[in-house]
Tab-separated table of C-alpha atoms in Angstrom:
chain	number	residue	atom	x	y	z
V	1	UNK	CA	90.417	104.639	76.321
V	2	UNK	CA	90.790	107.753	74.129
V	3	UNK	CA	94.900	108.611	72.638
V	4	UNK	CA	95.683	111.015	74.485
V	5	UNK	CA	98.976	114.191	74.032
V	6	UNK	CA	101.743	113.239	76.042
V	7	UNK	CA	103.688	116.325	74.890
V	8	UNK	CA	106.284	117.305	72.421
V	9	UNK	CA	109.243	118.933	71.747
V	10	UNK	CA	108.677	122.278	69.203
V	11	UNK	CA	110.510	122.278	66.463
V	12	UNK	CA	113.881	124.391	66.543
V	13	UNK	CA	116.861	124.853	64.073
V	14	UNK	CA	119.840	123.196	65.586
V	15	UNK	CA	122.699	120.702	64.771
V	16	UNK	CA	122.768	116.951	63.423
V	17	UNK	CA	123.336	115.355	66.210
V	18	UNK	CA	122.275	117.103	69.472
V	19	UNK	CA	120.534	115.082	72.148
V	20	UNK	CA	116.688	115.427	72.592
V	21	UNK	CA	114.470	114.495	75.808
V	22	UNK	CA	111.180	112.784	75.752
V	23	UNK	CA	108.446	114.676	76.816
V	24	UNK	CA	107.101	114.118	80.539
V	25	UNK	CA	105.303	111.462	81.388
V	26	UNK	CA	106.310	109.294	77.865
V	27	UNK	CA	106.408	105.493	78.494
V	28	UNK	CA	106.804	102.303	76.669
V	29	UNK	CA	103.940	101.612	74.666
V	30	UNK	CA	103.080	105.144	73.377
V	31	UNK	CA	103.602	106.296	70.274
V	32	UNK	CA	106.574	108.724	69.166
V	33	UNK	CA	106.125	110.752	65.967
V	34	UNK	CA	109.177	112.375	64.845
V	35	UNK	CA	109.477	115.562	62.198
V	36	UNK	CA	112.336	116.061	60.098
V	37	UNK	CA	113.955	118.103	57.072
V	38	UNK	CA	116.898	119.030	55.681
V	39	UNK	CA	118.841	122.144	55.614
V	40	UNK	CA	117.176	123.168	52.537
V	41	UNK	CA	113.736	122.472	53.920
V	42	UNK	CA	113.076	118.907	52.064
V	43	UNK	CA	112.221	115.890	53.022
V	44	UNK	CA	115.357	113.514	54.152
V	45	UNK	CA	115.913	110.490	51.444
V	46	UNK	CA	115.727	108.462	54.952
V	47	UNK	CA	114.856	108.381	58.716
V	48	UNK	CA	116.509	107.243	61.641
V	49	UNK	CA	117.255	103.239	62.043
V	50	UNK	CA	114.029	101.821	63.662
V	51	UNK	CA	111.434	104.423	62.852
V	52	UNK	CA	108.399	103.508	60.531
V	53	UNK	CA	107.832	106.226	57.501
V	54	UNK	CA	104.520	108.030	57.451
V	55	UNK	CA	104.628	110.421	55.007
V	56	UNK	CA	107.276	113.146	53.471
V	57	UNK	CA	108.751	114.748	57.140
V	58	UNK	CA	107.087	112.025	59.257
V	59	UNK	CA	108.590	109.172	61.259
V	60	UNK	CA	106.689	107.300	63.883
V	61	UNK	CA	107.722	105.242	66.285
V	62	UNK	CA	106.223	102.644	69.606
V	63	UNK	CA	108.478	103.447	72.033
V	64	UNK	CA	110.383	100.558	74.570
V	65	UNK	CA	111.585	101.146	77.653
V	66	UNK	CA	114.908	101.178	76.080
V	67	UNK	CA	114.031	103.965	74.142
V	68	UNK	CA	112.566	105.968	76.846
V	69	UNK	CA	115.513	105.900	79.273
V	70	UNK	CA	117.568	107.161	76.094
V	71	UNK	CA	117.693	110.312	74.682
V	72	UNK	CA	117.225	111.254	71.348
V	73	UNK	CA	120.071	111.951	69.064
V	74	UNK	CA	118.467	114.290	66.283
V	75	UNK	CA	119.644	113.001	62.859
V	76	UNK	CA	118.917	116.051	60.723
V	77	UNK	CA	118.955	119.819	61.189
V	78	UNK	CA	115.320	120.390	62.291
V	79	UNK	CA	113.553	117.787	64.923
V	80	UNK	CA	110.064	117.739	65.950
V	81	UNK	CA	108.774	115.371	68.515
V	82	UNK	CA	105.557	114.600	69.533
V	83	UNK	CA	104.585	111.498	71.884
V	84	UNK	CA	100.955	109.806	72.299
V	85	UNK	CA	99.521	107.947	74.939
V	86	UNK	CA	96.860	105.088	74.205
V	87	UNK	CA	97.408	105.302	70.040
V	88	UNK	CA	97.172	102.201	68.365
V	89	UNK	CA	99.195	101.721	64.776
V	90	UNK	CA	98.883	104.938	62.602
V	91	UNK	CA	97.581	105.149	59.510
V	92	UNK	CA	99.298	107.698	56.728
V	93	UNK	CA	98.282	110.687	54.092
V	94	UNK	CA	100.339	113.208	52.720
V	95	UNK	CA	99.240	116.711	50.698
V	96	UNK	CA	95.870	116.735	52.894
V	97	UNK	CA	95.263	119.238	55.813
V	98	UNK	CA	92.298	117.467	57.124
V	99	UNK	CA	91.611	113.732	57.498
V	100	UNK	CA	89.047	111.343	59.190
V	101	UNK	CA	89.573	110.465	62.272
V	102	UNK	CA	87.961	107.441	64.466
V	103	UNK	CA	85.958	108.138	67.842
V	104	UNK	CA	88.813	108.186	70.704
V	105	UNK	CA	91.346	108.864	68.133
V	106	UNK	CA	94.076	111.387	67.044
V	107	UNK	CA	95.407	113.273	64.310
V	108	UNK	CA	98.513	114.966	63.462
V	109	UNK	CA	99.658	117.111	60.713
V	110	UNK	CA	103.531	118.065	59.686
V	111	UNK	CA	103.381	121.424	57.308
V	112	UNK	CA	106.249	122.688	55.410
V	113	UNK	CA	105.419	126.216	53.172
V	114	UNK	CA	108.230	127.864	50.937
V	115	UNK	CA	109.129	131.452	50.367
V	116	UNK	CA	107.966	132.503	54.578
V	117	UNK	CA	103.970	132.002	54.538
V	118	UNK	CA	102.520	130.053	57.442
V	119	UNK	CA	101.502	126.552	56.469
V	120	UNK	CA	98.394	126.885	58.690
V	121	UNK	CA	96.600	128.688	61.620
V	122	UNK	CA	97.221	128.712	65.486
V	123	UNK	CA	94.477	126.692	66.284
V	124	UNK	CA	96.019	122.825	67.072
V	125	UNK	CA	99.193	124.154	66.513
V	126	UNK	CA	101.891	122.394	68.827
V	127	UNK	CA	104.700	125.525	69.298
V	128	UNK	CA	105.837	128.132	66.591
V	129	UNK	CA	105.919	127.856	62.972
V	130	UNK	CA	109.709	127.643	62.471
V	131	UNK	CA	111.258	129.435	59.756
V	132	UNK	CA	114.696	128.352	58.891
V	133	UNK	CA	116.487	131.187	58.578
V	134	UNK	CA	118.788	130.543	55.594
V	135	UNK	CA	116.203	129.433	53.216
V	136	UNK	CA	113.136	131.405	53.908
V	137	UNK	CA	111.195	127.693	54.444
V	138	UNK	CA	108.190	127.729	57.127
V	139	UNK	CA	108.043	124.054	58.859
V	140	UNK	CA	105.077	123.791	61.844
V	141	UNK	CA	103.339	120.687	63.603
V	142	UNK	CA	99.362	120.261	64.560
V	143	UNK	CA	97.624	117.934	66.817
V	144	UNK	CA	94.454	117.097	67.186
V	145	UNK	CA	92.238	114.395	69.501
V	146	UNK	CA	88.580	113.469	68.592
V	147	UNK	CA	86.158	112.574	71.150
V	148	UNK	CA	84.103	111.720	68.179
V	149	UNK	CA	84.812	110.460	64.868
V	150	UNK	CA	84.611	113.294	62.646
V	151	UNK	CA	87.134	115.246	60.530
V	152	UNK	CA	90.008	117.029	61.951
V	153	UNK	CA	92.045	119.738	60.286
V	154	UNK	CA	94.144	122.358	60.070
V	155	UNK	CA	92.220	126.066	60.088
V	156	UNK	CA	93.273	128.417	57.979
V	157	UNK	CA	96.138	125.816	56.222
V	158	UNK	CA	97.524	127.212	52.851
V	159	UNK	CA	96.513	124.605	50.211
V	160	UNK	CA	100.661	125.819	48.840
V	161	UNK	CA	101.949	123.776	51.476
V	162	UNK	CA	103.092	120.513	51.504
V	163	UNK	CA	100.994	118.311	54.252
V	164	UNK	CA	101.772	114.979	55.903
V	165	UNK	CA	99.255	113.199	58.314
V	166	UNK	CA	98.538	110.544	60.795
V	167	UNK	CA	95.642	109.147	62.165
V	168	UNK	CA	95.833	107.659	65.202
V	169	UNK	CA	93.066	104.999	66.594
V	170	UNK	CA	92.852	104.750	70.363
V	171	UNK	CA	94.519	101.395	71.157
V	172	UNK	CA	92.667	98.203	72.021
V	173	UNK	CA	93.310	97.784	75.535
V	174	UNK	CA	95.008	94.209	77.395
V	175	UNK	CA	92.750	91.557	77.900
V	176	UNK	CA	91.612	90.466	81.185
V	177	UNK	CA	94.253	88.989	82.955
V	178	UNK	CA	94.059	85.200	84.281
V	179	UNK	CA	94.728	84.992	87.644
V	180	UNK	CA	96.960	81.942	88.576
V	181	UNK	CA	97.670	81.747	92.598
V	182	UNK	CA	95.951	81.119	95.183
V	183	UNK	CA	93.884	78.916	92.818
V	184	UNK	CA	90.382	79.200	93.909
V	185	UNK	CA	89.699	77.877	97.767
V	186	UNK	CA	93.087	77.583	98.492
V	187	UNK	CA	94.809	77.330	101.201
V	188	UNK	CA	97.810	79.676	102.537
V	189	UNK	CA	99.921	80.364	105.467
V	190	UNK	CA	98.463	83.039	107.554
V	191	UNK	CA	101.581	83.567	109.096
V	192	UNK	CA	103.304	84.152	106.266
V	193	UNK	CA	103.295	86.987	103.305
V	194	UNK	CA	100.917	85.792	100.630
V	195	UNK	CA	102.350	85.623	97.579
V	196	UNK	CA	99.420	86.703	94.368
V	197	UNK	CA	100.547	85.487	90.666
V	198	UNK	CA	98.765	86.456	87.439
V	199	UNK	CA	99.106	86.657	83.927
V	200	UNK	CA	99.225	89.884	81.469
V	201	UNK	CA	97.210	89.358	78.443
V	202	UNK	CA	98.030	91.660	75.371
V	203	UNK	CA	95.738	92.265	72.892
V	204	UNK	CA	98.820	93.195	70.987
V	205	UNK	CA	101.747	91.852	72.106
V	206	UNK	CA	102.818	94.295	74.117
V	207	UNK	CA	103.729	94.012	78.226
V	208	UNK	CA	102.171	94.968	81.171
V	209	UNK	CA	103.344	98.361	82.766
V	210	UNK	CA	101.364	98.418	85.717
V	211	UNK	CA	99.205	96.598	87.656
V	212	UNK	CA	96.175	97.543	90.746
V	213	UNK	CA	95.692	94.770	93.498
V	214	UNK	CA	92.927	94.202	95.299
V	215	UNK	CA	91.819	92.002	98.394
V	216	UNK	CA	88.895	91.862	100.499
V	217	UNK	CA	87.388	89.197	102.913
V	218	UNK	CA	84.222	87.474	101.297
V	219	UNK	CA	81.005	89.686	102.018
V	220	UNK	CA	83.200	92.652	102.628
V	221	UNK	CA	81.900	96.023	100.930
V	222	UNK	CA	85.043	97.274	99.908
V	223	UNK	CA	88.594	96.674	98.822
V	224	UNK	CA	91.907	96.812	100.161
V	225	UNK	CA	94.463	97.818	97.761
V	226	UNK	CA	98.195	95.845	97.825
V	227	UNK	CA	100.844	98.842	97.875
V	228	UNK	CA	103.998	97.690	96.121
V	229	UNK	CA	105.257	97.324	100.077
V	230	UNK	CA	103.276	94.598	100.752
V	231	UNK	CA	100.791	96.852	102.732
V	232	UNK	CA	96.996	97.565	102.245
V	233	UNK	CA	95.415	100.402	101.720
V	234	UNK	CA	91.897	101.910	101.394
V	235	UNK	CA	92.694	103.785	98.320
V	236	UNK	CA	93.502	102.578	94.893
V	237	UNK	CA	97.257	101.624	94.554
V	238	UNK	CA	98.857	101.771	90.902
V	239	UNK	CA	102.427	100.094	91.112
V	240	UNK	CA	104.454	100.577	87.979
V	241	UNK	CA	105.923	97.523	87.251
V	242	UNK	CA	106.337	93.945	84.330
V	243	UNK	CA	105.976	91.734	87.420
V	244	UNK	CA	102.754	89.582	87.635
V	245	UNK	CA	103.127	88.807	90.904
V	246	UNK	CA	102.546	91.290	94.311
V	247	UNK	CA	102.842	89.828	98.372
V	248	UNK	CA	100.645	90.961	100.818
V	249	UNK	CA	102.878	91.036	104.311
V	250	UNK	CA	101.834	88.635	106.591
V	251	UNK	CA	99.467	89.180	109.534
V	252	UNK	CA	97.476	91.272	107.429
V	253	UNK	CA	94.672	89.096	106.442
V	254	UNK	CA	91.804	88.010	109.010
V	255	UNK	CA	92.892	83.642	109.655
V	256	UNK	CA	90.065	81.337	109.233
V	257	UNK	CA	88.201	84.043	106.680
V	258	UNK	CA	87.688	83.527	102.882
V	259	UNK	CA	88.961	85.978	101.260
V	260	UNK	CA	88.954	87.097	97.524
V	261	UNK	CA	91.526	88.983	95.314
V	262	UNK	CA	91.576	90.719	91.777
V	263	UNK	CA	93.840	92.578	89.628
V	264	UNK	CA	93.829	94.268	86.614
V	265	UNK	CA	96.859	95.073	84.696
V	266	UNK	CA	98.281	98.532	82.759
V	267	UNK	CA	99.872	98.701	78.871
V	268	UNK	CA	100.429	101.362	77.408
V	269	UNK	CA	98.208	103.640	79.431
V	270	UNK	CA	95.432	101.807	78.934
V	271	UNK	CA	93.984	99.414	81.580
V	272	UNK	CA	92.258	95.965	81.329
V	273	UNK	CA	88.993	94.650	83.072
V	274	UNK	CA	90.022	93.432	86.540
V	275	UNK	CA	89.654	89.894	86.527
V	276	UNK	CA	86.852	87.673	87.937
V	277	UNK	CA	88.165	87.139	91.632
V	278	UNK	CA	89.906	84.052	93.078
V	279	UNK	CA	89.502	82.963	96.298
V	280	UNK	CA	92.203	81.419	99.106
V	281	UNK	CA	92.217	80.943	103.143
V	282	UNK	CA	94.915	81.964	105.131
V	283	UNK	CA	94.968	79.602	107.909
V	284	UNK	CA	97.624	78.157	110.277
V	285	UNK	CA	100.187	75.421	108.226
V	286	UNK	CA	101.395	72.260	109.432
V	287	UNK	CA	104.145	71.685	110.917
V	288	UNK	CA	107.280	69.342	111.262
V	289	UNK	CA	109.871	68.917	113.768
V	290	UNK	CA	112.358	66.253	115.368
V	291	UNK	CA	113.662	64.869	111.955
V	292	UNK	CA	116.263	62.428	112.808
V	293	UNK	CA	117.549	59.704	110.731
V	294	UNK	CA	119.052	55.709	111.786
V	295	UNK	CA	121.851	55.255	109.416
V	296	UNK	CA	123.957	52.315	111.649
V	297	UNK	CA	128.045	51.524	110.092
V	298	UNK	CA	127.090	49.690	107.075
V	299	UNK	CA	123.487	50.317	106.326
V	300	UNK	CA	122.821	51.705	103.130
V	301	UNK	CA	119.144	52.207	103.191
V	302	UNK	CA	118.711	54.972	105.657
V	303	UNK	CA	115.719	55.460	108.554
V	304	UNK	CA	114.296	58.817	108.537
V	305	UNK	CA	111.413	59.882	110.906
V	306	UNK	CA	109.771	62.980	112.110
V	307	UNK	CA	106.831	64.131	114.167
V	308	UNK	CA	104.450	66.796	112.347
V	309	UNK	CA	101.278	68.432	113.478
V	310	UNK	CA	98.259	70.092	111.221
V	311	UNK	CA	97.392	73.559	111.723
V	312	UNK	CA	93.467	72.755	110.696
V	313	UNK	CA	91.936	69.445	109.859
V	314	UNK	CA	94.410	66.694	109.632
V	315	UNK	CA	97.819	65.277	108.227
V	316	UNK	CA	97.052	64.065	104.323
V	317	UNK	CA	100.202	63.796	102.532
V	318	UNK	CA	104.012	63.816	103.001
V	319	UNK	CA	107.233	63.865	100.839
V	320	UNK	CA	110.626	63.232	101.892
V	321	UNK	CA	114.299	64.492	99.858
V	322	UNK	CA	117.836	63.534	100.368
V	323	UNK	CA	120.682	66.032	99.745
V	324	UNK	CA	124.082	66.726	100.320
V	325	UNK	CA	124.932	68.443	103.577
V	326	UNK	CA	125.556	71.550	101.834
V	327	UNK	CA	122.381	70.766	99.714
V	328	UNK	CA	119.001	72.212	99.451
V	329	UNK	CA	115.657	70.833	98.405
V	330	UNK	CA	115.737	72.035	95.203
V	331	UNK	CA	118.510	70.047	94.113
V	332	UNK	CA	117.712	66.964	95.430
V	333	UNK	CA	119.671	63.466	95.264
V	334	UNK	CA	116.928	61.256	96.176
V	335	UNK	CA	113.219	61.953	96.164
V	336	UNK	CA	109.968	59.963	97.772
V	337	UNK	CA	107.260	61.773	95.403
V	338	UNK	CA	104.267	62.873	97.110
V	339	UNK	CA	103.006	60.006	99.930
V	340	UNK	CA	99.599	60.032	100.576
V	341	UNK	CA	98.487	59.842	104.300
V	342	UNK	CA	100.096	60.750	107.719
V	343	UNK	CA	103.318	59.052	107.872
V	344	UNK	CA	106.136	59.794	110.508
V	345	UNK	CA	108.504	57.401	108.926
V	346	UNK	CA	110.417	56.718	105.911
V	347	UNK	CA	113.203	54.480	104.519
V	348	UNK	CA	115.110	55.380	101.975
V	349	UNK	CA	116.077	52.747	99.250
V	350	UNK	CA	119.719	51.634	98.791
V	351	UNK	CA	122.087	53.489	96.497
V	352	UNK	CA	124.715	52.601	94.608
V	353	UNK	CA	125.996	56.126	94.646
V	354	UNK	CA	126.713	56.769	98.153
V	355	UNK	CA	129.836	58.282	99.315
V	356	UNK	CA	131.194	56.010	102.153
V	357	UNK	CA	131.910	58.254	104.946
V	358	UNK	CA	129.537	60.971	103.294
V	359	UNK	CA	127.207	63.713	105.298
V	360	UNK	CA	123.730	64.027	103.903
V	361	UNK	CA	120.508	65.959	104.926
V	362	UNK	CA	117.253	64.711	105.189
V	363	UNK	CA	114.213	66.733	104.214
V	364	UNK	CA	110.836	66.624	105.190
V	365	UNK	CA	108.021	68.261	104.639
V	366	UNK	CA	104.141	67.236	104.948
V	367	UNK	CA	100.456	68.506	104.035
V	368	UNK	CA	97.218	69.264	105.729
V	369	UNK	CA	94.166	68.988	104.936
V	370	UNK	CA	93.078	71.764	102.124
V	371	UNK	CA	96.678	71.045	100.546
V	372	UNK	CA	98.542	73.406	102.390
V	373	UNK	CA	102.186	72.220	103.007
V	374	UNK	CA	104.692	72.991	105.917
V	375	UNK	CA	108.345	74.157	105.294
V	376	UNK	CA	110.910	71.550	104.576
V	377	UNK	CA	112.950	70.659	108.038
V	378	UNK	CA	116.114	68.845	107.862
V	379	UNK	CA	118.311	66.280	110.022
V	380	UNK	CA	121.552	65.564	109.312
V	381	UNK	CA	123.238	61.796	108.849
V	382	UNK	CA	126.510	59.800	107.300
V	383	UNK	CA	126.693	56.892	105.382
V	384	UNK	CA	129.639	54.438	106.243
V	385	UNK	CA	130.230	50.928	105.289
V	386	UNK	CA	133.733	50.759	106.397
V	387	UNK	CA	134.696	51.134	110.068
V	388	UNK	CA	137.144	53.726	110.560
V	389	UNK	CA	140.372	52.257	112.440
V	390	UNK	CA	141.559	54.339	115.792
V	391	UNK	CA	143.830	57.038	114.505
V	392	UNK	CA	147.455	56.215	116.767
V	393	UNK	CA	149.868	58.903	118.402
């Protein structure tokens, strides 16, 4: 992808100090080059906290999102800003109206003339030369993309004034990124929302700003695009947003089908390669019910069964928890690990750390062929080793 001219803000005489707003469109990622002088038309001894020094006048900057929902406070008298979408690191000259630039690349020029001549021509030009009125000093600001590497430069620039340039090379764009769930041929809930995970890879360490979706039953012609609703849509969707993840609402997809997915991923205005498409089944998920648990006075090793059902194939695996009553199954108190086959019963092992008189839950959950698991279903039980006497009026 070529850099490309966000916009900028022409440079005006004003006060230390005064806010300035990006120009439209600027995101994290680009590039922000900043212009400064003094009130007597040099150079500043230093730039704002943060900024990178190009040449004399010249500040540069890759924005954060931080920085883009901020204004900019202008820390000397006259403020240029100019912002650049798809620009790699610049590269610096000073006293040279013309430099080389790389195919796909940028160029940008700061000019500051004494005694009122115009640094350069109109031609590139971004706004009006700016006098500053007190000190007879002309300060202007050109721009310049190349389709083709070549020289750009200034027409008609006064070889009196004092130049400062930066090249910009169009920035290498993210990797492909690696797609992580479904995992190829796997299995999910058809009657649920499917949930798609990835991975942004930067070339540069940068993050993802955006990311395109796409889903399609295998031997389809075409694409359906995940909206950042959960919907799908014929045309391509661009959702602005860090997340590697997007959910496609349920009932959507066709049950029983193979379907495949893709997504490539945004930084910095420039997009990646989608990646090479994983596949998954939506198909109906097992299912357990009637968990009930034997826990007689004074039996520490508790009885828990169920009855489950597969929605396709048959019953492979199951895994049962222990909580508190208030509990859930990601804090667990006791845990089975995954047991392989179709069980309907389980016995939990003695514990020293039972409370006597305590409520507990019992969770249970079990897999189908193709690895799909139910939802956890709990049933509720006490441990007591110590009869409780008849409470007397």
């Amino acid at each position: 992808m070529s850099v490309s001219q966000r916009g900028y803000v022409a440079l005006s005489q004003g006060a230390v100090g005064r806010s300035i707003s990006w120009p439209a469109g600027t995101a994290a990622g680009d590039v922000a080059v900043l212009v400064l002088t003094d009130s007597d038309g040099r150079a500043p001894a230093s730039g704002p906290s943060g900024w990178t020094f190009g040449r004399r006048y010249v500040w540069w900057r890759v924005l954060t999102a931080a920085d883009v929902a901020a204004a900019l406070s202008a820390p000397a008298v006259v403020v240029g800003v100019v912002v650049w979408a798809g620009a790699g690191v610049p590269s610096s000259s000073t006293r040279q109206s013309s430099v080389s630039v790389p195919a796909g690349g940028a160029a940008f020029f700061a000019g500051v003339e004494w005694w009122g001549n115009n640094p350069g021509g109109a031609t590139g030009r971004l706004g009006a030369v700016l006098t500053l009125s007190a000190i007879d000093v002309a300060v202007g600001m050109w721009g310049y993309t190349a389709a083709a590497a070549g020289v750009s430069g200034v027409s008609g620039a006064s070889p009196d004034a004092s130049w400062s340039g930066l090249v910009f090379p169009a920035l290498a764009g993210p990797a492909v990124p690696t797609l992580v769930s479904p995992t190829s041929g796997q299995q999910v809930a058809s009657a649920a929302a499917v949930a798609l995970q990835w991975v942004h890879n930067s070339t540069v360490g940068g993050v993802q700003t955006a990311y395109r979706a796409q889903v399609r039953a295998v031997g389809a012609g075409s694409w359906s695009y995940v909206a950042a609703d959960g919907t799908l849509n014929a045309s391509v969707q661009t959702v602005t947003s860090a997340a590697g993840s997007a959910s496609i609402n349920a009932g959507l997809l066709t049950a029983g089908a193979s379907h495949e997915w893709s997504v490539s991923t945004q930084e910095a205005g420039v997009w990646s390669a989608a990646a090479a498409v994983g596949t998954f089944v939506p198909v109906a998920s097992p299912s357990v019910s009637s968990v009930s648990v034997s826990s007689p006075l004074g039996t520490l090793a508790p009885a828990v069964s169920w009855s489950a059902a597969a929605g396709v194939g048959g019953l492979t695996a199951f895994q049962v928890l222990v909580t508190l009553s208030g509990g859930s199954p990601d804090a667990p108190l006791y845990d089975s690990g995954v047991q392989v086959g179709a069980g309907s019963a389980w016995t939990v092992p003695a514990r020293s750390d039972w409370t006597n008189g305590g409520s507990y839950k019992a969770w249970v959950r079990v897999a189908q062929a193709g690895g799909l698991w139910s939802p956890w279903v709990s049933g509720s039980f006490t441990v007591s080793w110590t009869a409780r006497l008849p409470r007397h009026r």
